């Protein structure tokens, strides 16, 4: 996928994000369980989005599932912990509120909705499709652009620093390993 298509895909991401969220809200009602709402919304939003992204030029080859070593996955965890601690110096961690609300939901639904689905869907979307659209850029520029779009897509100034740095790092991991799997595992 060329960079111009990558930007078009990101605009489509933003539009589908709001449209699918509104549609699921109308379907489930405003009093729906937040964790169940999140799971349904992610399925309604990301599955068509990933299909569209591969059809727009990312192709199935952008969804890299190469072999990786455990070192590729676990070596990154201390760096992610440092980024989280650095971000916490400037902004409160709102993830605790989400986890607290999820305690009222069955564990498996919480695990799937809050951990598994975002890890798989966001890595396929941002590293598999979007980052592959920057393959003609220099590596540093491509990683920074991938991290920037990842941070912007979270619509949160509070988590911008964290999502930007982790998104940039996950792009580099994909480049190094030729696989979205390390990003999925560490994102989980």
Short mmCIF file of C-alpha atoms in Angstrom, two decimals:
data_model
loop_
_atom_site.label_atom_id
_atom_site.label_comp_id
_atom_site.label_asym_id
_atom_site.label_seq_id
_atom_site.Cartn_x
_atom_site.Cartn_y
_atom_site.Cartn_z
CA UNK A 1 0.00 0.00 0.00
CA UNK A 2 1.35 3.45 -0.87
CA UNK A 3 1.52 6.19 1.78
CA UNK A 4 -1.40 8.10 0.23
CA UNK A 5 -3.57 4.99 0.53
CA UNK A 6 -2.34 4.56 4.09
CA UNK A 7 -3.60 8.04 4.98
CA UNK A 8 -6.91 7.34 3.22
CA UNK A 9 -7.17 4.09 5.17
CA UNK A 10 -6.54 5.97 8.43
CA UNK A 11 -9.33 8.47 7.62
CA UNK A 12 -11.58 5.49 6.90
CA UNK A 13 -10.50 4.07 10.28
CA UNK A 14 -11.66 7.26 12.03
CA UNK A 15 -15.01 7.34 10.19
CA UNK A 16 -15.76 3.65 10.72
CA UNK A 17 -14.76 3.97 14.36
CA UNK A 18 -17.50 6.52 15.02
CA UNK A 19 -20.10 4.94 12.73
CA UNK A 20 -19.65 1.43 14.14
CA UNK A 21 -19.62 2.73 17.72
CA UNK A 22 -22.87 4.60 17.14
CA UNK A 23 -24.47 1.58 15.40
CA UNK A 24 -23.53 -0.81 18.22
CA UNK A 25 -24.75 1.71 20.80
CA UNK A 26 -28.12 1.92 19.02
CA UNK A 27 -28.27 -1.88 18.80
CA UNK A 28 -27.33 -2.60 22.42
CA UNK A 29 -28.68 0.52 24.11
CA UNK A 30 -26.91 2.97 26.41
CA UNK A 31 -27.24 0.71 29.48
CA UNK A 32 -25.33 -2.22 27.96
CA UNK A 33 -22.44 -3.81 29.81
CA UNK A 34 -19.29 -1.88 28.82
CA UNK A 35 -17.16 -4.96 28.36
CA UNK A 36 -19.74 -6.71 26.18
CA UNK A 37 -20.25 -3.48 24.23
CA UNK A 38 -16.48 -3.27 23.66
CA UNK A 39 -16.30 -6.85 22.36
CA UNK A 40 -19.23 -6.40 19.97
CA UNK A 41 -17.95 -3.02 18.78
CA UNK A 42 -14.43 -4.36 18.12
CA UNK A 43 -15.80 -7.23 16.03
CA UNK A 44 -18.15 -4.95 14.07
CA UNK A 45 -15.42 -2.35 13.55
CA UNK A 46 -12.13 -4.18 13.07
CA UNK A 47 -13.09 -7.23 11.00
CA UNK A 48 -14.48 -5.22 8.05
CA UNK A 49 -11.69 -2.64 8.48
CA UNK A 50 -8.96 -5.28 8.19
CA UNK A 51 -10.64 -6.79 5.13
CA UNK A 52 -10.89 -3.34 3.52
CA UNK A 53 -7.24 -2.61 4.38
CA UNK A 54 -6.00 -5.77 2.73
CA UNK A 55 -8.14 -5.03 -0.36
CA UNK A 56 -6.86 -1.42 -0.55
CA UNK A 57 -3.37 -2.63 -1.27
CA UNK A 58 -1.98 -3.94 1.96
CA UNK A 59 -2.68 -7.47 0.81
CA UNK A 60 -2.46 -10.57 2.94
CA UNK A 61 1.35 -10.29 2.87
CA UNK A 62 1.07 -7.19 5.09
CA UNK A 63 -0.39 -9.42 7.82
CA UNK A 64 2.98 -10.98 8.63
CA UNK A 65 2.99 -14.06 10.83
CA UNK A 66 6.66 -15.06 10.56
CA UNK A 67 8.42 -17.26 13.10
CA UNK A 68 9.79 -15.44 16.13
CA UNK A 69 11.87 -16.42 19.11
CA UNK A 70 10.71 -15.91 22.71
CA UNK A 71 13.59 -13.44 23.09
CA UNK A 72 11.99 -11.19 20.47
CA UNK A 73 8.84 -11.11 22.57
CA UNK A 74 10.12 -10.96 26.13
CA UNK A 75 13.09 -8.65 25.58
CA UNK A 76 10.70 -5.79 24.90
CA UNK A 77 8.73 -6.04 28.18
CA UNK A 78 11.23 -4.07 30.34
CA UNK A 79 11.22 -1.27 27.77
CA UNK A 80 7.41 -1.20 27.73
CA UNK A 81 7.42 -1.03 31.54
CA UNK A 82 9.81 1.92 31.39
CA UNK A 83 7.59 3.71 28.83
CA UNK A 84 4.57 3.12 31.06
CA UNK A 85 6.39 4.49 34.12
CA UNK A 86 7.58 7.52 32.14
CA UNK A 87 4.08 8.24 30.90
CA UNK A 88 2.69 7.88 34.44
CA UNK A 89 4.92 10.78 35.53
CA UNK A 90 2.85 13.11 33.36
CA UNK A 91 -0.62 11.54 33.19
CA UNK A 92 -2.76 9.31 35.42
CA UNK A 93 -3.31 5.73 34.30
CA UNK A 94 -6.96 5.45 33.28
CA UNK A 95 -6.65 1.73 32.53
CA UNK A 96 -7.35 1.02 36.20
CA UNK A 97 -10.87 2.44 35.80
CA UNK A 98 -11.53 0.14 32.84
CA UNK A 99 -10.22 -2.88 34.75
CA UNK A 100 -12.34 -1.97 37.77
CA UNK A 101 -15.49 -1.82 35.63
CA UNK A 102 -14.58 -5.18 34.05
CA UNK A 103 -14.67 -6.90 37.45
CA UNK A 104 -18.47 -7.00 37.11
CA UNK A 105 -18.17 -8.99 33.87
CA UNK A 106 -17.32 -12.69 33.49
CA UNK A 107 -13.54 -13.18 33.39
CA UNK A 108 -13.41 -14.78 29.92
CA UNK A 109 -15.41 -11.92 28.36
CA UNK A 110 -13.13 -9.37 30.05
CA UNK A 111 -10.02 -11.22 28.87
CA UNK A 112 -11.27 -11.42 25.29
CA UNK A 113 -12.62 -7.86 25.14
CA UNK A 114 -9.85 -6.01 26.96
CA UNK A 115 -6.77 -8.08 26.09
CA UNK A 116 -7.14 -10.50 23.18
CA UNK A 117 -9.25 -8.49 20.72
CA UNK A 118 -7.28 -5.22 20.97
CA UNK A 119 -3.97 -7.08 20.72
CA UNK A 120 -4.94 -8.97 17.58
CA UNK A 121 -7.05 -6.32 15.85
CA UNK A 122 -4.84 -3.31 16.59
CA UNK A 123 -1.64 -5.10 15.59
CA UNK A 124 -3.14 -6.32 12.32
CA UNK A 125 -4.50 -2.84 11.60
CA UNK A 126 -1.62 -0.61 12.70
CA UNK A 127 1.45 -2.75 12.17
CA UNK A 128 0.11 -5.13 9.52
CA UNK A 129 -1.73 -2.65 7.29
CA UNK A 130 -0.74 0.91 8.23
CA UNK A 131 2.98 0.38 8.91
CA UNK A 132 3.33 -1.67 5.72
CA UNK A 133 2.01 1.40 3.87
CA UNK A 134 5.17 3.26 4.90
CA UNK A 135 7.58 0.64 3.53
CA UNK A 136 9.06 3.15 1.07
CA UNK A 137 9.97 5.52 3.92
CA UNK A 138 13.19 5.38 5.90
CA UNK A 139 12.79 3.02 8.85
CA UNK A 140 12.85 5.71 11.54
CA UNK A 141 10.27 7.84 9.69
CA UNK A 142 8.03 4.83 9.03
CA UNK A 143 8.12 3.75 12.69
CA UNK A 144 7.41 7.28 13.93
CA UNK A 145 4.52 7.69 11.46
CA UNK A 146 3.10 4.32 12.53
CA UNK A 147 3.41 5.29 16.19
CA UNK A 148 1.84 8.70 15.56
CA UNK A 149 -1.21 7.27 13.80
CA UNK A 150 -1.54 4.62 16.53
CA UNK A 151 -1.53 7.35 19.22
CA UNK A 152 -3.97 9.56 17.31
CA UNK A 153 -6.33 6.61 16.83
CA UNK A 154 -6.72 6.22 20.59
CA UNK A 155 -8.32 9.68 20.86
CA UNK A 156 -6.68 10.37 24.23
CA UNK A 157 -4.27 13.11 25.17
CA UNK A 158 -3.67 11.30 28.46
CA UNK A 159 -2.36 8.18 26.77
CA UNK A 160 -0.78 9.89 23.74
CA UNK A 161 2.83 9.63 24.93
CA UNK A 162 2.48 5.98 25.91
CA UNK A 163 0.63 4.91 22.75
CA UNK A 164 3.00 6.89 20.52
CA UNK A 165 6.12 5.34 22.03
CA UNK A 166 4.72 1.80 22.16
CA UNK A 167 3.30 2.11 18.64
CA UNK A 168 6.69 3.26 17.36
CA UNK A 169 8.41 0.41 19.19
CA UNK A 170 5.93 -2.18 17.87
CA UNK A 171 6.61 -0.94 14.31
CA UNK A 172 10.32 -1.50 14.86
CA UNK A 173 9.57 -4.96 16.27
CA UNK A 174 7.59 -5.83 13.14
CA UNK A 175 10.43 -4.61 10.95
CA UNK A 176 12.99 -6.61 12.92
CA UNK A 177 11.01 -9.86 13.22
CA UNK A 178 8.85 -9.67 10.04
CA UNK A 179 5.92 -10.76 12.24
CA UNK A 180 3.00 -9.11 14.04
CA UNK A 181 3.11 -11.84 16.68
CA UNK A 182 5.58 -10.11 19.07
CA UNK A 183 3.40 -6.99 19.00
CA UNK A 184 0.29 -9.05 19.69
CA UNK A 185 1.85 -10.90 22.61
CA UNK A 186 3.31 -7.79 24.26
CA UNK A 187 0.15 -5.79 23.50
CA UNK A 188 -1.87 -8.50 25.26
#
